[in-house]
Amino acid sequence: MNQLQICLANNLKRFRKIRGLSQEKLAEKAGASANYIALIECGKGFPSLQMIEHIAKALEIDELDLFDKKGIDFQKHEDIREKLLDKIRTVINDAFDESLQN
């Protein structure tokens, strides 16, 4: 996956989450399938210019916002967030298991 794909994939996911849309709902609004949106978000698909326009309109953003470099940082933040959530789950589960043993 090249930098442009990474940028698009991460920004699509970022703006979709900001708008509170599922992949299915965004796909419906953009006239695409949820599978197609998922492929774009994981960098395995790249939309046509027309589809970029439809997606941007559905997200209520400018088409160029989908290629903002902030998308690259977004993935780093998402990775850190997921690692923290995993650690929190582990701590809570361990504490719960320990309380059951006492």
mmCIF file of N, CA and C in Angstrom:
data_model
loop_
_atom_site.group_PDB
_atom_site.id
_atom_site.type_symbol
_atom_site.label_atom_id
_atom_site.label_comp_id
_atom_site.label_asym_id
_atom_site.label_seq_id
_atom_site.Cartn_x
_atom_site.Cartn_y
_atom_site.Cartn_z
ATOM 1 N N MET A 1 0.856 -1.168 0.000
ATOM 2 C CA MET A 1 0.000 0.000 0.000
ATOM 3 C C MET A 1 0.906 1.238 0.000
ATOM 4 N N ASN A 2 0.644 2.146 -0.941
ATOM 5 C CA ASN A 2 1.460 3.356 -1.006
ATOM 6 C C ASN A 2 0.896 4.454 -0.092
ATOM 7 N N GLN A 3 1.627 5.545 0.019
ATOM 8 C CA GLN A 3 1.256 6.637 0.933
ATOM 9 C C GLN A 3 -0.127 7.213 0.601
ATOM 10 N N LEU A 4 -0.445 7.314 -0.683
ATOM 11 C CA LEU A 4 -1.734 7.859 -1.096
ATOM 12 C C LEU A 4 -2.869 6.952 -0.641
ATOM 13 N N GLN A 5 -2.693 5.650 -0.798
ATOM 14 C CA GLN A 5 -3.699 4.696 -0.348
ATOM 15 C C GLN A 5 -3.856 4.725 1.173
ATOM 16 N N ILE A 6 -2.732 4.800 1.873
ATOM 17 C CA ILE A 6 -2.767 4.860 3.335
ATOM 18 C C ILE A 6 -3.522 6.107 3.784
ATOM 19 N N CYS A 7 -3.200 7.210 3.163
ATOM 20 C CA CYS A 7 -3.833 8.485 3.495
ATOM 21 C C CYS A 7 -5.345 8.399 3.269
ATOM 22 N N LEU A 8 -5.745 7.938 2.088
ATOM 23 C CA LEU A 8 -7.167 7.818 1.764
ATOM 24 C C LEU A 8 -7.859 6.855 2.716
ATOM 25 N N ALA A 9 -7.273 5.691 2.925
ATOM 26 C CA ALA A 9 -7.881 4.673 3.791
ATOM 27 C C ALA A 9 -8.105 5.211 5.202
ATOM 28 N N ASN A 10 -7.091 5.828 5.758
ATOM 29 C CA ASN A 10 -7.194 6.320 7.132
ATOM 30 C C ASN A 10 -8.136 7.508 7.253
ATOM 31 N N ASN A 11 -8.107 8.411 6.276
ATOM 32 C CA ASN A 11 -9.013 9.557 6.332
ATOM 33 C C ASN A 11 -10.456 9.138 6.139
ATOM 34 N N LEU A 12 -10.694 8.188 5.268
ATOM 35 C CA LEU A 12 -12.051 7.689 5.079
ATOM 36 C C LEU A 12 -12.585 7.137 6.393
ATOM 37 N N LYS A 13 -11.782 6.311 7.032
ATOM 38 C CA LYS A 13 -12.190 5.725 8.318
ATOM 39 C C LYS A 13 -12.360 6.818 9.380
ATOM 40 N N ARG A 14 -11.438 7.779 9.412
ATOM 41 C CA ARG A 14 -11.485 8.860 10.405
ATOM 42 C C ARG A 14 -12.749 9.688 10.248
ATOM 43 N N PHE A 15 -13.042 10.140 9.031
ATOM 44 C CA PHE A 15 -14.230 10.967 8.817
ATOM 45 C C PHE A 15 -15.516 10.166 9.008
ATOM 46 N N ARG A 16 -15.491 8.897 8.648
ATOM 47 C CA ARG A 16 -16.665 8.054 8.857
ATOM 48 C C ARG A 16 -16.976 7.946 10.343
ATOM 49 N N LYS A 17 -15.927 7.750 11.144
ATOM 50 C CA LYS A 17 -16.123 7.653 12.597
ATOM 51 C C LYS A 17 -16.571 8.986 13.192
ATOM 52 N N ILE A 18 -15.989 10.085 12.717
ATOM 53 C CA ILE A 18 -16.392 11.410 13.194
ATOM 54 C C ILE A 18 -17.880 11.636 12.943
ATOM 55 N N ARG A 19 -18.351 11.189 11.791
ATOM 56 C CA ARG A 19 -19.767 11.354 11.420
ATOM 57 C C ARG A 19 -20.668 10.305 12.073
ATOM 58 N N GLY A 20 -20.053 9.340 12.751
ATOM 59 C CA GLY A 20 -20.839 8.301 13.417
ATOM 60 C C GLY A 20 -21.510 7.343 12.448
ATOM 61 N N LEU A 21 -20.863 7.108 11.307
ATOM 62 C CA LEU A 21 -21.445 6.243 10.293
ATOM 63 C C LEU A 21 -20.766 4.876 10.290
ATOM 64 N N SER A 22 -21.551 3.852 10.109
ATOM 65 C CA SER A 22 -20.999 2.524 9.877
ATOM 66 C C SER A 22 -20.567 2.457 8.415
ATOM 67 N N GLN A 23 -19.806 1.436 8.084
ATOM 68 C CA GLN A 23 -19.437 1.261 6.677
ATOM 69 C C GLN A 23 -20.692 1.059 5.826
ATOM 70 N N GLU A 24 -21.665 0.368 6.369
ATOM 71 C CA GLU A 24 -22.905 0.113 5.646
ATOM 72 C C GLU A 24 -23.661 1.409 5.369
ATOM 73 N N LYS A 25 -23.763 2.264 6.379
ATOM 74 C CA LYS A 25 -24.498 3.520 6.218
ATOM 75 C C LYS A 25 -23.769 4.449 5.247
ATOM 76 N N LEU A 26 -22.452 4.532 5.355
ATOM 77 C CA LEU A 26 -21.696 5.358 4.411
ATOM 78 C C LEU A 26 -21.871 4.831 2.995
ATOM 79 N N ALA A 27 -21.792 3.525 2.838
ATOM 80 C CA ALA A 27 -21.957 2.923 1.514
ATOM 81 C C ALA A 27 -23.321 3.270 0.929
ATOM 82 N N GLU A 28 -24.341 3.183 1.749
ATOM 83 C CA GLU A 28 -25.694 3.516 1.312
ATOM 84 C C GLU A 28 -25.770 4.970 0.841
ATOM 85 N N LYS A 29 -25.202 5.871 1.628
ATOM 86 C CA LYS A 29 -25.236 7.299 1.287
ATOM 87 C C LYS A 29 -24.398 7.620 0.047
ATOM 88 N N ALA A 30 -23.328 6.846 -0.185
ATOM 89 C CA ALA A 30 -22.422 7.114 -1.306
ATOM 90 C C ALA A 30 -22.774 6.316 -2.559
ATOM 91 N N GLY A 31 -23.733 5.411 -2.448
ATOM 92 C CA GLY A 31 -24.111 4.606 -3.602
ATOM 93 C C GLY A 31 -23.102 3.514 -3.916
ATOM 94 N N ALA A 32 -22.549 2.930 -2.858
ATOM 95 C CA ALA A 32 -21.555 1.862 -3.017
ATOM 96 C C ALA A 32 -21.966 0.693 -2.124
ATOM 97 N N SER A 33 -21.181 -0.356 -2.151
ATOM 98 C CA SER A 33 -21.443 -1.472 -1.239
ATOM 99 C C SER A 33 -20.569 -1.315 0.004
ATOM 100 N N ALA A 34 -21.026 -1.890 1.091
ATOM 101 C CA ALA A 34 -20.247 -1.843 2.336
ATOM 102 C C ALA A 34 -18.911 -2.562 2.139
ATOM 103 N N ASN A 35 -18.911 -3.621 1.359
ATOM 104 C CA ASN A 35 -17.678 -4.357 1.085
ATOM 105 C C ASN A 35 -16.670 -3.455 0.363
ATOM 106 N N TYR A 36 -17.152 -2.641 -0.558
ATOM 107 C CA TYR A 36 -16.276 -1.732 -1.301
ATOM 108 C C TYR A 36 -15.656 -0.689 -0.363
ATOM 109 N N ILE A 37 -16.464 -0.137 0.540
ATOM 110 C CA ILE A 37 -15.956 0.831 1.528
ATOM 111 C C ILE A 37 -14.901 0.150 2.402
ATOM 112 N N ALA A 38 -15.162 -1.082 2.817
ATOM 113 C CA ALA A 38 -14.198 -1.824 3.640
ATOM 114 C C ALA A 38 -12.889 -2.042 2.881
ATOM 115 N N LEU A 39 -12.980 -2.351 1.603
ATOM 116 C CA LEU A 39 -11.771 -2.554 0.795
ATOM 117 C C LEU A 39 -10.945 -1.273 0.702
ATOM 118 N N ILE A 40 -11.615 -0.139 0.563
ATOM 119 C CA ILE A 40 -10.905 1.143 0.511
ATOM 120 C C ILE A 40 -10.235 1.411 1.850
ATOM 121 N N GLU A 41 -10.965 1.173 2.945
ATOM 122 C CA GLU A 41 -10.431 1.445 4.276
ATOM 123 C C GLU A 41 -9.242 0.559 4.632
ATOM 124 N N CYS A 42 -9.153 -0.614 4.049
ATOM 125 C CA CYS A 42 -7.999 -1.468 4.349
ATOM 126 C C CYS A 42 -6.937 -1.373 3.254
ATOM 127 N N GLY A 43 -7.117 -0.460 2.306
ATOM 128 C CA GLY A 43 -6.109 -0.197 1.293
ATOM 129 C C GLY A 43 -6.069 -1.196 0.153
ATOM 130 N N LYS A 44 -7.105 -2.009 0.026
ATOM 131 C CA LYS A 44 -7.136 -3.001 -1.043
ATOM 132 C C LYS A 44 -7.942 -2.536 -2.249
ATOM 133 N N GLY A 45 -8.550 -1.386 -2.118
ATOM 134 C CA GLY A 45 -9.314 -0.823 -3.224
ATOM 135 C C GLY A 45 -9.035 0.662 -3.325
ATOM 136 N N PHE A 46 -9.158 1.192 -4.514
ATOM 137 C CA PHE A 46 -8.970 2.628 -4.709
ATOM 138 C C PHE A 46 -10.106 3.125 -5.585
ATOM 139 N N PRO A 47 -10.883 4.086 -5.084
ATOM 140 C CA PRO A 47 -12.082 4.522 -5.811
ATOM 141 C C PRO A 47 -11.765 5.394 -7.022
ATOM 142 N N SER A 48 -12.714 5.416 -7.929
ATOM 143 C CA SER A 48 -12.630 6.325 -9.074
ATOM 144 C C SER A 48 -12.836 7.757 -8.575
ATOM 145 N N LEU A 49 -12.533 8.715 -9.428
ATOM 146 C CA LEU A 49 -12.746 10.120 -9.054
ATOM 147 C C LEU A 49 -14.219 10.377 -8.751
ATOM 148 N N GLN A 50 -15.094 9.755 -9.536
ATOM 149 C CA GLN A 50 -16.529 9.927 -9.307
ATOM 150 C C GLN A 50 -16.927 9.366 -7.939
ATOM 151 N N MET A 51 -16.384 8.204 -7.574
ATOM 152 C CA MET A 51 -16.714 7.618 -6.277
ATOM 153 C C MET A 51 -16.129 8.455 -5.139
ATOM 154 N N ILE A 52 -14.951 9.029 -5.344
ATOM 155 C CA ILE A 52 -14.382 9.925 -4.338
ATOM 156 C C ILE A 52 -15.343 11.091 -4.095
ATOM 157 N N GLU A 53 -15.919 11.626 -5.150
ATOM 158 C CA GLU A 53 -16.897 12.714 -5.016
ATOM 159 C C GLU A 53 -18.118 12.253 -4.226
ATOM 160 N N HIS A 54 -18.630 11.052 -4.535
ATOM 161 C CA HIS A 54 -19.805 10.525 -3.826
ATOM 162 C C HIS A 54 -19.506 10.299 -2.347
ATOM 163 N N ILE A 55 -18.341 9.746 -2.069
ATOM 164 C CA ILE A 55 -17.955 9.477 -0.677
ATOM 165 C C ILE A 55 -17.800 10.793 0.084
ATOM 166 N N ALA A 56 -17.121 11.750 -0.520
ATOM 167 C CA ALA A 56 -16.921 13.051 0.137
ATOM 168 C C ALA A 56 -18.260 13.729 0.406
ATOM 169 N N LYS A 57 -19.156 13.665 -0.552
ATOM 170 C CA LYS A 57 -20.490 14.265 -0.366
ATOM 171 C C LYS A 57 -21.229 13.573 0.775
ATOM 172 N N ALA A 58 -21.143 12.244 0.814
ATOM 173 C CA ALA A 58 -21.801 11.485 1.881
ATOM 174 C C ALA A 58 -21.225 11.836 3.251
ATOM 175 N N LEU A 59 -19.927 12.147 3.285
ATOM 176 C CA LEU A 59 -19.264 12.517 4.543
ATOM 177 C C LEU A 59 -19.352 14.010 4.842
ATOM 178 N N GLU A 60 -19.893 14.758 3.880
ATOM 179 C CA GLU A 60 -20.032 16.215 4.001
ATOM 180 C C GLU A 60 -18.678 16.891 4.179
ATOM 181 N N ILE A 61 -17.734 16.478 3.323
ATOM 182 C CA ILE A 61 -16.392 17.052 3.335
ATOM 183 C C ILE A 61 -15.969 17.358 1.901
ATOM 184 N N ASP A 62 -14.887 18.090 1.764
ATOM 185 C CA ASP A 62 -14.288 18.338 0.466
ATOM 186 C C ASP A 62 -13.512 17.095 0.043
ATOM 187 N N GLU A 63 -13.480 16.805 -1.240
ATOM 188 C CA GLU A 63 -12.771 15.630 -1.740
ATOM 189 C C GLU A 63 -11.304 15.615 -1.298
ATOM 190 N N LEU A 64 -10.678 16.783 -1.260
ATOM 191 C CA LEU A 64 -9.264 16.859 -0.892
ATOM 192 C C LEU A 64 -9.016 16.474 0.561
ATOM 193 N N ASP A 65 -10.039 16.620 1.401
ATOM 194 C CA ASP A 65 -9.891 16.227 2.808
ATOM 195 C C ASP A 65 -9.588 14.731 2.941
ATOM 196 N N LEU A 66 -10.012 13.950 1.961
ATOM 197 C CA LEU A 66 -9.739 12.513 2.000
ATOM 198 C C LEU A 66 -8.256 12.207 1.794
ATOM 199 N N PHE A 67 -7.496 13.207 1.359
ATOM 200 C CA PHE A 67 -6.066 13.007 1.108
ATOM 201 C C PHE A 67 -5.190 13.854 2.020
ATOM 202 N N ASP A 68 -5.760 14.309 3.133
ATOM 203 C CA ASP A 68 -5.029 15.091 4.125
ATOM 204 C C ASP A 68 -3.994 14.196 4.799
ATOM 205 N N LYS A 69 -2.795 14.714 4.994
ATOM 206 C CA LYS A 69 -1.720 13.922 5.614
ATOM 207 C C LYS A 69 -2.031 13.509 7.047
ATOM 208 N N LYS A 70 -3.026 14.130 7.670
ATOM 209 C CA LYS A 70 -3.410 13.744 9.025
ATOM 210 C C LYS A 70 -3.850 12.283 9.070
ATOM 211 N N GLY A 71 -4.252 11.766 7.932
ATOM 212 C CA GLY A 71 -4.676 10.374 7.867
ATOM 213 C C GLY A 71 -3.573 9.410 8.248
ATOM 214 N N ILE A 72 -2.351 9.771 7.962
ATOM 215 C CA ILE A 72 -1.226 8.911 8.314
ATOM 216 C C ILE A 72 -1.056 8.882 9.829
ATOM 217 N N ASP A 73 -1.179 10.034 10.477
ATOM 218 C CA ASP A 73 -1.089 10.096 11.938
ATOM 219 C C ASP A 73 -2.257 9.385 12.600
ATOM 220 N N PHE A 74 -3.431 9.437 11.971
ATOM 221 C CA PHE A 74 -4.620 8.803 12.525
ATOM 222 C C PHE A 74 -4.377 7.325 12.796
ATOM 223 N N GLN A 75 -3.721 6.637 11.867
ATOM 224 C CA GLN A 75 -3.466 5.213 12.053
ATOM 225 C C GLN A 75 -2.558 4.967 13.251
ATOM 226 N N LYS A 76 -1.572 5.824 13.433
ATOM 227 C CA LYS A 76 -0.681 5.677 14.583
ATOM 228 C C LYS A 76 -1.473 5.817 15.878
ATOM 229 N N HIS A 77 -2.380 6.789 15.910
ATOM 230 C CA HIS A 77 -3.200 7.002 17.104
ATOM 231 C C HIS A 77 -4.152 5.826 17.328
ATOM 232 N N GLU A 78 -4.715 5.302 16.250
ATOM 233 C CA GLU A 78 -5.608 4.150 16.364
ATOM 234 C C GLU A 78 -4.863 2.928 16.909
ATOM 235 N N ASP A 79 -3.638 2.725 16.447
ATOM 236 C CA ASP A 79 -2.837 1.600 16.931
ATOM 237 C C ASP A 79 -2.548 1.741 18.424
ATOM 238 N N ILE A 80 -2.170 2.933 18.850
ATOM 239 C CA ILE A 80 -1.898 3.191 20.265
ATOM 240 C C ILE A 80 -3.163 2.991 21.084
ATOM 241 N N ARG A 81 -4.286 3.495 20.583
ATOM 242 C CA ARG A 81 -5.575 3.358 21.269
ATOM 243 C C ARG A 81 -5.918 1.883 21.454
ATOM 244 N N GLU A 82 -5.763 1.084 20.408
ATOM 245 C CA GLU A 82 -6.074 -0.342 20.492
ATOM 246 C C GLU A 82 -5.177 -1.056 21.496
ATOM 247 N N LYS A 83 -3.895 -0.721 21.513
ATOM 248 C CA LYS A 83 -2.968 -1.340 22.467
ATOM 249 C C LYS A 83 -3.355 -0.980 23.899
ATOM 250 N N LEU A 84 -3.713 0.287 24.122
ATOM 251 C CA LEU A 84 -4.129 0.709 25.459
ATOM 252 C C LEU A 84 -5.409 -0.005 25.888
ATOM 253 N N LEU A 85 -6.364 -0.096 24.985
ATOM 254 C CA LEU A 85 -7.606 -0.793 25.317
ATOM 255 C C LEU A 85 -7.352 -2.259 25.639
ATOM 256 N N ASP A 86 -6.453 -2.897 24.895
ATOM 257 C CA ASP A 86 -6.108 -4.291 25.188
ATOM 258 C C ASP A 86 -5.493 -4.421 26.577
ATOM 259 N N LYS A 87 -4.611 -3.498 26.928
ATOM 260 C CA LYS A 87 -3.979 -3.544 28.256
ATOM 261 C C LYS A 87 -5.013 -3.310 29.358
ATOM 262 N N ILE A 88 -5.919 -2.373 29.137
ATOM 263 C CA ILE A 88 -6.967 -2.096 30.125
ATOM 264 C C ILE A 88 -7.844 -3.330 30.305
ATOM 265 N N ARG A 89 -8.222 -3.966 29.204
ATOM 266 C CA ARG A 89 -9.035 -5.192 29.294
ATOM 267 C C ARG A 89 -8.300 -6.271 30.077
ATOM 268 N N THR A 90 -7.015 -6.414 29.828
ATOM 269 C CA THR A 90 -6.222 -7.422 30.527
ATOM 270 C C THR A 90 -6.172 -7.135 32.020
ATOM 271 N N VAL A 91 -5.931 -5.902 32.394
ATOM 272 C CA VAL A 91 -5.871 -5.518 33.807
ATOM 273 C C VAL A 91 -7.217 -5.781 34.483
ATOM 274 N N ILE A 92 -8.302 -5.393 33.830
ATOM 275 C CA ILE A 92 -9.638 -5.597 34.403
ATOM 276 C C ILE A 92 -9.941 -7.088 34.530
ATOM 277 N N ASN A 93 -9.653 -7.842 33.492
ATOM 278 C CA ASN A 93 -9.901 -9.292 33.548
ATOM 279 C C ASN A 93 -9.062 -9.963 34.627
ATOM 280 N N ASP A 94 -7.799 -9.577 34.728
ATOM 281 C CA ASP A 94 -6.933 -10.151 35.770
ATOM 282 C C ASP A 94 -7.451 -9.813 37.164
ATOM 283 N N ALA A 95 -7.864 -8.572 37.364
ATOM 284 C CA ALA A 95 -8.396 -8.151 38.668
ATOM 285 C C ALA A 95 -9.682 -8.907 38.987
ATOM 286 N N PHE A 96 -10.514 -9.088 37.990
ATOM 287 C CA PHE A 96 -11.770 -9.810 38.189
ATOM 288 C C PHE A 96 -11.492 -11.272 38.530
ATOM 289 N N ASP A 97 -10.589 -11.893 37.777
ATOM 290 C CA ASP A 97 -10.238 -13.283 38.048
ATOM 291 C C ASP A 97 -9.655 -13.442 39.453
ATOM 292 N N GLU A 98 -8.824 -12.494 39.848
ATOM 293 C CA GLU A 98 -8.207 -12.525 41.183
ATOM 294 C C GLU A 98 -9.271 -12.391 42.267
ATOM 295 N N SER A 99 -10.263 -11.532 42.041
ATOM 296 C CA SER A 99 -11.310 -11.341 43.046
ATOM 297 C C SER A 99 -12.174 -12.596 43.176
ATOM 298 N N LEU A 100 -12.319 -13.336 42.105
ATOM 299 C CA LEU A 100 -13.084 -14.583 42.169
ATOM 300 C C LEU A 100 -12.345 -15.671 42.944
ATOM 301 N N GLN A 101 -11.021 -15.609 42.877
ATOM 302 C CA GLN A 101 -10.225 -16.620 43.590
ATOM 303 C C GLN A 101 -10.154 -16.338 45.081
ATOM 304 N N ASN A 102 -10.391 -15.107 45.494
ATOM 305 C CA ASN A 102 -10.309 -14.745 46.917
ATOM 306 C C ASN A 102 -11.600 -14.970 47.615
#
